[in-house]
Amino acid sequence: MSNARATRLSRRGILAAGGALGLGAVLAACGDDKGKGSASDKGTAEAESGPWSFKDDRGQTAKADRTPSNIVAFVGVAAALHDYGVEVKGVFGPTKTKDGKADVQAGDLDISKVTVLGNEWGQFNIEKYAALTPDLLVSTMFDDAGTLWYVPEESKKKILAVGAPSVGISVYDRQMTEPLQRMLELAKSLGADTTSAKIAQAKKRFEDAAARLRAATKAKPDIRVLAGSASQDIFYVSGSNLSLDLEYFKALGVNFVEPSPSVLKASGGWFENLSWENVDKYKADVIMMDNRTSAIQPADISEATWKKLPAVKAGQVIARDPEPILSYDKCAPLLENLAKAIETAKKVG
């Protein structure tokens, strides 16, 4: 887990969603016409096709009288569904940057065509959510307790009381391939043509990229890779367990330099906090840096100790997506970029 995630988890008791809103107001906003206008032109046939259900990674089965089309999702989930041809009506989570452009986690979403219910941790506008007459709520899960990512714990009951069934896709303590397959299954249940040439090509690219990364690590087993994230006062070094991308990269042979299990225990197994003075604690040849807007990007790090790191001086720093968009189209480049970094890396650590 990155620094941003840890900070957010610790702030749950402080941040609240969208102001005080009574349950009565939420239900009033829903009205009695929940199904009215819920099917888009594209999805009408599927929406009228009969009962829909999907068993999620909590073991819970979401059910509806027809295929959901008024979908509200965490922005990364929405981006993945978009890649499979399934559009959502509302999103929550990092969607827009300060200058109004699409956040990296929005992928290829046209953010001007979705209702943003909250752009930051703790934000979730329940009135706007209810006004969308949602028939499905989807998010990822970063724990084994079934916590829907970016759905505020403080207002979860009110959000679920709106009435839309919810689906959770786990991205916790498993390799990337598993949630990728689960997202594809969800998209299929929502009407995506998962046999299309486009999806087949994206999946083949992903598989080819995995083979390339495995070959790169076999050819250069001594290249050490570190996964980091930067904040103003702390540099976070990730462990290779728990995160779906790092677990998969490790399975493909990537030689991660990382904190010991005893050190990681303090953060629940996710990372170690280092002061900038101690940023050189681990010797790495390649550094993968958190590319989310919540983290300081490498070009903006002014710390002298960072600039002196051998990997930094050698230009062997690449971006990492700690919350990958779970489509084959978006995950293939992650493998390709790491493979290229290892293929071209020099031993400097």
CSV table of C-alpha atoms in Angstrom, one decimal:
chain,number,residue,atom,x,y,z
A,1,MET,CA,0.0,0.0,0.0
A,2,SER,CA,1.3,3.5,-0.8
A,3,ASN,CA,1.6,6.4,1.5
A,4,ALA,CA,-1.6,8.0,0.1
A,5,ARG,CA,-3.6,5.0,0.9
A,6,ALA,CA,-2.3,4.8,4.5
A,7,THR,CA,-3.0,8.5,5.0
A,8,ARG,CA,-6.5,8.1,3.7
A,9,LEU,CA,-7.2,5.1,6.0
A,10,SER,CA,-6.0,7.1,9.0
A,11,ARG,CA,-8.3,10.0,8.1
A,12,ARG,CA,-11.5,8.0,7.9
A,13,GLY,CA,-12.7,9.3,11.2
A,14,ILE,CA,-12.1,12.9,10.1
A,15,LEU,CA,-13.4,13.2,6.6
A,16,ALA,CA,-17.1,12.9,6.0
A,17,ALA,CA,-19.1,12.6,2.8
A,18,GLY,CA,-20.9,15.6,1.2
A,19,GLY,CA,-22.3,17.3,4.3
A,20,ALA,CA,-25.0,16.1,6.6
A,21,LEU,CA,-27.9,14.5,4.8
A,22,GLY,CA,-30.7,12.6,6.5
A,23,LEU,CA,-31.8,9.2,5.2
A,24,GLY,CA,-35.2,10.6,4.5
A,25,ALA,CA,-33.8,13.2,2.2
A,26,VAL,CA,-31.8,10.5,0.4
A,27,LEU,CA,-34.9,8.4,-0.1
A,28,ALA,CA,-36.9,11.4,-1.2
A,29,ALA,CA,-34.3,12.2,-3.8
A,30,CYS,CA,-34.7,8.6,-5.1
A,31,GLY,CA,-38.4,9.1,-5.6
A,32,ASP,CA,-40.7,6.2,-6.6
A,33,ASP,CA,-39.4,6.0,-10.2
A,34,LYS,CA,-36.1,4.2,-9.6
A,35,GLY,CA,-36.3,2.2,-12.8
A,36,LYS,CA,-37.5,5.2,-15.0
A,37,GLY,CA,-35.1,6.1,-17.7
A,38,SER,CA,-32.5,3.7,-16.3
A,39,ALA,CA,-31.6,2.0,-19.6
A,40,SER,CA,-29.4,3.8,-22.0
A,41,ASP,CA,-30.1,3.5,-25.8
A,42,LYS,CA,-27.1,1.2,-26.1
A,43,GLY,CA,-28.1,-1.1,-23.2
A,44,THR,CA,-31.9,-1.2,-23.7
A,45,ALA,CA,-31.9,-4.7,-25.1
A,46,GLU,CA,-29.7,-6.1,-22.3
A,47,ALA,CA,-31.6,-4.1,-19.6
A,48,GLU,CA,-34.9,-5.7,-20.7
A,49,SER,CA,-33.5,-9.2,-21.1
A,50,GLY,CA,-34.5,-10.4,-17.6
A,51,PRO,CA,-33.0,-10.9,-14.2
A,52,TRP,CA,-29.3,-10.1,-13.6
A,53,SER,CA,-27.0,-11.3,-10.9
A,54,PHE,CA,-23.3,-11.2,-10.1
A,55,LYS,CA,-21.4,-12.9,-7.2
A,56,ASP,CA,-18.7,-10.5,-6.0
A,57,ASP,CA,-15.5,-11.1,-4.1
A,58,ARG,CA,-17.2,-10.7,-0.7
A,59,GLY,CA,-19.2,-13.7,-1.6
A,60,GLN,CA,-22.3,-11.6,-1.9
A,61,THR,CA,-24.6,-11.9,-4.9
A,62,ALA,CA,-25.9,-8.6,-6.3
A,63,LYS,CA,-29.3,-9.0,-8.0
A,64,ALA,CA,-31.5,-6.9,-10.2
A,65,ASP,CA,-34.7,-7.4,-12.3
A,66,ARG,CA,-32.7,-6.4,-15.4
A,67,THR,CA,-29.1,-5.7,-16.4
A,68,PRO,CA,-28.0,-2.5,-14.6
A,69,SER,CA,-27.3,0.5,-16.8
A,70,ASN,CA,-27.4,3.4,-14.3
A,71,ILE,CA,-24.0,2.3,-12.9
A,72,VAL,CA,-22.0,4.3,-10.4
A,73,ALA,CA,-18.4,3.2,-9.8
A,74,PHE,CA,-15.0,4.0,-8.3
A,75,VAL,CA,-13.3,5.9,-11.1
A,76,GLY,CA,-10.7,3.2,-11.8
A,77,VAL,CA,-13.5,0.6,-12.1
A,78,ALA,CA,-15.4,3.0,-14.4
A,79,ALA,CA,-12.3,3.3,-16.6
A,80,ALA,CA,-11.9,-0.5,-16.8
A,81,LEU,CA,-15.6,-1.0,-17.7
A,82,HIS,CA,-15.3,1.8,-20.3
A,83,ASP,CA,-12.5,-0.2,-22.0
A,84,TYR,CA,-14.9,-3.1,-22.3
A,85,GLY,CA,-17.7,-0.9,-23.7
A,86,VAL,CA,-19.7,-0.5,-20.6
A,87,GLU,CA,-20.4,3.1,-19.6
A,88,VAL,CA,-21.2,4.4,-16.1
A,89,LYS,CA,-23.4,7.4,-15.1
A,90,GLY,CA,-21.5,8.5,-12.0
A,91,VAL,CA,-18.0,8.1,-10.5
A,92,PHE,CA,-16.2,8.7,-7.2
A,93,GLY,CA,-12.5,8.9,-6.4
A,94,PRO,CA,-9.7,10.8,-8.1
A,95,THR,CA,-11.3,11.9,-11.4
A,96,LYS,CA,-10.2,15.5,-12.1
A,97,THR,CA,-6.9,17.2,-11.5
A,98,LYS,CA,-6.7,20.7,-10.2
A,99,ASP,CA,-6.6,22.1,-13.7
A,100,GLY,CA,-9.8,20.2,-14.6
A,101,LYS,CA,-8.1,17.5,-16.7
A,102,ALA,CA,-8.7,13.8,-16.3
A,103,ASP,CA,-6.8,12.2,-13.5
A,104,VAL,CA,-4.5,9.3,-14.4
A,105,GLN,CA,-6.9,7.0,-12.7
A,106,ALA,CA,-9.7,8.0,-15.1
A,107,GLY,CA,-8.0,6.3,-18.0
A,108,ASP,CA,-9.9,7.0,-21.3
A,109,LEU,CA,-13.1,8.1,-19.6
A,110,ASP,CA,-14.7,11.2,-21.0
A,111,ILE,CA,-15.0,12.9,-17.6
A,112,SER,CA,-17.3,15.5,-19.0
A,113,LYS,CA,-20.0,12.9,-19.5
A,114,VAL,CA,-20.1,11.4,-16.0
A,115,THR,CA,-21.4,12.8,-12.7
A,116,VAL,CA,-18.6,13.2,-10.2
A,117,LEU,CA,-19.8,12.4,-6.8
A,118,GLY,CA,-16.6,13.1,-5.0
A,119,ASN,CA,-13.0,13.7,-6.2
A,120,GLU,CA,-11.2,13.2,-2.9
A,121,TRP,CA,-11.1,10.7,-0.1
A,122,GLY,CA,-14.2,11.1,2.1
A,123,GLN,CA,-16.2,12.9,-0.6
A,124,PHE,CA,-19.4,11.2,-1.8
A,125,ASN,CA,-22.4,13.4,-2.6
A,126,ILE,CA,-25.4,11.2,-1.6
A,127,GLU,CA,-28.0,13.6,-3.1
A,128,LYS,CA,-26.3,13.5,-6.5
A,129,TYR,CA,-26.0,9.7,-6.2
A,130,ALA,CA,-29.7,9.3,-5.4
A,131,ALA,CA,-30.6,11.6,-8.3
A,132,LEU,CA,-28.9,9.2,-10.7
A,133,THR,CA,-31.4,6.5,-9.7
A,134,PRO,CA,-28.5,4.1,-9.6
A,135,ASP,CA,-29.1,0.4,-10.2
A,136,LEU,CA,-25.5,-0.7,-9.4
A,137,LEU,CA,-22.6,0.5,-7.2
A,138,VAL,CA,-19.1,-0.9,-7.9
A,139,SER,CA,-15.8,-0.5,-6.2
A,140,THR,CA,-12.5,-2.3,-5.5
A,141,MET,CA,-11.5,-3.6,-2.1
A,142,PHE,CA,-8.1,-3.3,-0.5
A,143,ASP,CA,-8.7,-5.5,2.6
A,144,ASP,CA,-10.3,-8.8,3.4
A,145,ALA,CA,-13.1,-7.2,5.4
A,146,GLY,CA,-15.1,-6.2,2.3
A,147,THR,CA,-14.6,-2.5,2.6
A,148,LEU,CA,-15.6,-0.8,-0.7
A,149,TRP,CA,-12.8,1.6,-1.7
A,150,TYR,CA,-13.6,5.3,-1.5
A,151,VAL,CA,-17.1,4.6,-0.2
A,152,PRO,CA,-16.9,6.6,3.1
A,153,GLU,CA,-17.5,4.4,6.2
A,154,GLU,CA,-19.3,7.3,7.9
A,155,SER,CA,-22.0,7.4,5.3
A,156,LYS,CA,-21.9,3.9,3.9
A,157,LYS,CA,-25.3,3.0,5.4
A,158,LYS,CA,-27.0,6.0,3.8
A,159,ILE,CA,-25.4,5.3,0.5
A,160,LEU,CA,-26.5,1.6,0.5
A,161,ALA,CA,-29.9,2.7,1.7
A,162,VAL,CA,-30.5,4.3,-1.7
A,163,GLY,CA,-31.2,0.8,-2.8
A,164,ALA,CA,-28.7,-0.1,-5.5
A,165,PRO,CA,-27.0,-3.4,-5.1
A,166,SER,CA,-23.2,-3.2,-4.7
A,167,VAL,CA,-20.3,-5.2,-6.1
A,168,GLY,CA,-16.8,-5.4,-4.7
A,169,ILE,CA,-13.8,-6.6,-6.7
A,170,SER,CA,-10.9,-7.5,-4.5
A,171,VAL,CA,-7.4,-6.2,-5.3
A,172,TYR,CA,-6.0,-7.3,-2.0
A,173,ASP,CA,-3.2,-9.9,-1.6
A,174,ARG,CA,-3.5,-11.5,-5.0
A,175,GLN,CA,-1.8,-11.3,-8.4
A,176,MET,CA,-3.0,-8.9,-11.1
A,177,THR,CA,-4.4,-11.7,-13.3
A,178,GLU,CA,-7.2,-12.6,-10.9
A,179,PRO,CA,-8.9,-9.2,-10.5
A,180,LEU,CA,-8.4,-8.7,-14.3
A,181,GLN,CA,-10.4,-11.8,-14.9
A,182,ARG,CA,-13.0,-10.8,-12.4
A,183,MET,CA,-13.5,-7.3,-14.0
A,184,LEU,CA,-13.9,-9.0,-17.4
A,185,GLU,CA,-16.5,-11.3,-15.9
A,186,LEU,CA,-18.4,-8.3,-14.4
A,187,ALA,CA,-18.2,-6.4,-17.8
A,188,LYS,CA,-19.6,-9.5,-19.5
A,189,SER,CA,-22.5,-9.7,-17.1
A,190,LEU,CA,-23.3,-6.0,-17.9
A,191,GLY,CA,-23.5,-6.7,-21.6
A,192,ALA,CA,-19.9,-6.4,-22.8
A,193,ASP,CA,-18.9,-8.5,-25.9
A,194,THR,CA,-16.0,-10.2,-24.3
A,195,THR,CA,-15.4,-12.2,-27.5
A,196,SER,CA,-14.6,-9.1,-29.5
A,197,ALA,CA,-11.4,-8.8,-31.5
A,198,LYS,CA,-10.4,-5.7,-29.6
A,199,ILE,CA,-10.5,-7.5,-26.2
A,200,ALA,CA,-8.8,-10.6,-27.7
A,201,GLN,CA,-6.0,-8.4,-29.0
A,202,ALA,CA,-5.6,-6.6,-25.6
A,203,LYS,CA,-5.4,-9.9,-23.8
A,204,LYS,CA,-2.8,-11.2,-26.2
A,205,ARG,CA,-0.8,-8.1,-25.7
A,206,PHE,CA,-0.9,-8.6,-22.0
A,207,GLU,CA,0.2,-12.2,-22.2
A,208,ASP,CA,3.0,-11.3,-24.6
A,209,ALA,CA,4.1,-8.5,-22.2
A,210,ALA,CA,4.1,-11.0,-19.3
A,211,ALA,CA,6.3,-13.3,-21.3
A,212,ARG,CA,8.6,-10.4,-22.1
A,213,LEU,CA,8.9,-9.4,-18.5
A,214,ARG,CA,9.7,-13.0,-17.5
A,215,ALA,CA,12.4,-13.2,-20.1
A,216,ALA,CA,13.9,-9.9,-19.0
A,217,THR,CA,14.1,-10.9,-15.4
A,218,LYS,CA,15.6,-14.3,-16.4
A,219,ALA,CA,18.3,-12.5,-18.6
A,220,LYS,CA,19.1,-10.0,-15.8
A,221,PRO,CA,18.2,-11.6,-12.5
A,222,ASP,CA,20.6,-9.2,-10.6
A,223,ILE,CA,18.7,-6.0,-11.5
A,224,ARG,CA,17.1,-4.9,-8.2
A,225,VAL,CA,13.8,-3.0,-8.4
A,226,LEU,CA,12.4,-0.8,-5.6
A,227,ALA,CA,8.8,0.5,-5.5
A,228,GLY,CA,8.5,3.9,-3.9
A,229,SER,CA,6.1,6.8,-3.2
A,230,ALA,CA,7.0,10.3,-2.3
A,231,SER,CA,5.4,12.8,0.1
A,232,GLN,CA,6.7,16.1,1.5
A,233,ASP,CA,8.3,14.5,4.5
A,234,ILE,CA,8.4,10.8,3.9
A,235,PHE,CA,9.6,8.4,1.2
A,236,TYR,CA,7.6,5.1,1.3
A,237,VAL,CA,9.2,1.9,0.3
A,238,SER,CA,6.6,-0.8,-0.6
A,239,GLY,CA,6.7,-4.4,0.1
A,240,SER,CA,6.0,-6.8,-2.7
A,241,ASN,CA,3.2,-8.6,-1.0
A,242,LEU,CA,-0.4,-7.5,-0.8
A,243,SER,CA,-0.3,-5.2,-3.9
A,244,LEU,CA,-1.7,-7.0,-7.0
A,245,ASP,CA,0.9,-5.5,-9.4
A,246,LEU,CA,4.0,-6.2,-7.3
A,247,GLU,CA,2.9,-9.7,-6.4
A,248,TYR,CA,2.4,-10.5,-10.1
A,249,PHE,CA,5.7,-8.8,-11.1
A,250,LYS,CA,7.5,-10.9,-8.4
A,251,ALA,CA,5.9,-14.0,-9.7
A,252,LEU,CA,7.3,-13.2,-13.1
A,253,GLY,CA,10.8,-13.0,-11.6
A,254,VAL,CA,11.3,-9.3,-10.7
A,255,ASN,CA,14.0,-9.0,-8.0
A,256,PHE,CA,12.5,-6.6,-5.6
A,257,VAL,CA,14.6,-4.9,-2.9
A,258,GLU,CA,12.2,-4.3,0.0
A,259,PRO,CA,11.7,-4.0,3.7
A,260,SER,CA,11.8,-7.1,5.8
A,261,PRO,CA,8.5,-8.6,7.0
A,262,SER,CA,9.1,-7.4,10.6
A,263,VAL,CA,9.6,-3.8,9.4
A,264,LEU,CA,6.5,-4.0,7.1
A,265,LYS,CA,4.4,-5.3,10.0
A,266,ALA,CA,4.1,-1.7,11.4
A,267,SER,CA,2.1,-0.7,8.4
A,268,GLY,CA,0.1,-3.8,8.1
A,269,GLY,CA,2.5,-5.3,5.6
A,270,TRP,CA,2.4,-2.5,3.0
A,271,PHE,CA,5.4,-0.2,3.3
A,272,GLU,CA,8.2,1.3,5.3
A,273,ASN,CA,8.4,5.0,6.1
A,274,LEU,CA,11.8,6.6,5.5
A,275,SER,CA,12.9,10.1,6.1
A,276,TRP,CA,14.5,11.8,3.1
A,277,GLU,CA,17.8,11.7,4.9
A,278,ASN,CA,17.5,7.9,4.8
A,279,VAL,CA,16.2,7.4,1.3
A,280,ASP,CA,19.3,5.6,0.3
A,281,LYS,CA,18.7,2.7,2.8
A,282,TYR,CA,18.0,0.3,0.0
A,283,LYS,CA,20.2,-0.2,-3.0
A,284,ALA,CA,18.2,-0.4,-6.2
A,285,ASP,CA,19.0,-0.3,-9.9
A,286,VAL,CA,15.5,0.6,-11.0
A,287,ILE,CA,13.0,2.6,-9.0
A,288,MET,CA,9.2,2.5,-9.7
A,289,MET,CA,7.4,5.6,-8.4
A,290,ASP,CA,3.8,6.0,-7.6
A,291,ASN,CA,2.2,8.0,-10.4
A,292,ARG,CA,-1.0,9.0,-8.7
A,293,THR,CA,-1.8,12.7,-8.1
A,294,SER,CA,-1.7,12.1,-4.4
A,295,ALA,CA,2.1,11.5,-4.6
A,296,ILE,CA,4.9,13.9,-5.5
A,297,GLN,CA,6.2,13.0,-8.9
A,298,PRO,CA,10.0,12.4,-9.5
A,299,ALA,CA,10.5,15.5,-11.5
A,300,ASP,CA,9.2,17.6,-8.5
A,301,ILE,CA,11.3,16.0,-5.9
A,302,SER,CA,13.9,18.5,-4.8
A,303,GLU,CA,15.6,16.5,-2.0
A,304,ALA,CA,19.4,16.3,-2.5
A,305,THR,CA,19.5,12.7,-1.1
A,306,TRP,CA,17.0,11.6,-3.8
A,307,LYS,CA,19.0,13.2,-6.6
A,308,LYS,CA,22.1,11.4,-5.4
A,309,LEU,CA,20.6,7.9,-5.7
A,310,PRO,CA,22.4,5.9,-8.3
A,311,ALA,CA,19.2,4.8,-10.1
A,312,VAL,CA,18.1,8.5,-10.2
A,313,LYS,CA,21.4,9.7,-11.6
A,314,ALA,CA,21.3,6.9,-14.2
A,315,GLY,CA,17.8,7.9,-15.3
A,316,GLN,CA,16.4,4.5,-14.3
A,317,VAL,CA,13.2,5.7,-12.7
A,318,ILE,CA,9.8,4.7,-14.1
A,319,ALA,CA,6.2,5.2,-13.2
A,320,ARG,CA,4.2,2.7,-11.2
A,321,ASP,CA,0.4,2.4,-11.1
A,322,PRO,CA,-0.4,1.2,-7.5
A,323,GLU,CA,-4.1,1.1,-8.5
A,324,PRO,CA,-4.0,-0.3,-12.0
A,325,ILE,CA,-7.1,0.2,-14.3
A,326,LEU,CA,-8.2,-3.4,-14.5
A,327,SER,CA,-8.5,-3.9,-18.2
A,328,TYR,CA,-6.0,-5.8,-20.3
A,329,ASP,CA,-5.6,-2.7,-22.5
A,330,LYS,CA,-4.4,-0.7,-19.5
A,331,CYS,CA,-2.3,-3.4,-17.7
A,332,ALA,CA,-0.3,-4.6,-20.7
A,333,PRO,CA,1.8,-1.3,-20.8
A,334,LEU,CA,2.6,-1.7,-17.2
A,335,LEU,CA,4.4,-5.0,-17.9
A,336,GLU,CA,6.0,-3.6,-21.1
A,337,ASN,CA,7.4,-0.6,-19.3
A,338,LEU,CA,8.9,-2.6,-16.5
A,339,ALA,CA,10.3,-5.2,-19.0
A,340,LYS,CA,11.9,-2.4,-21.0
A,341,ALA,CA,13.4,-0.8,-17.8
A,342,ILE,CA,15.0,-4.1,-16.8
A,343,GLU,CA,16.2,-4.9,-20.3
A,344,THR,CA,18.0,-1.6,-20.6
A,345,ALA,CA,19.1,-1.1,-16.9
A,346,LYS,CA,22.6,-1.0,-15.8
A,347,LYS,CA,23.8,-2.3,-12.4
A,348,VAL,CA,24.2,0.9,-10.4
A,349,GLY,CA,22.8,0.1,-6.9
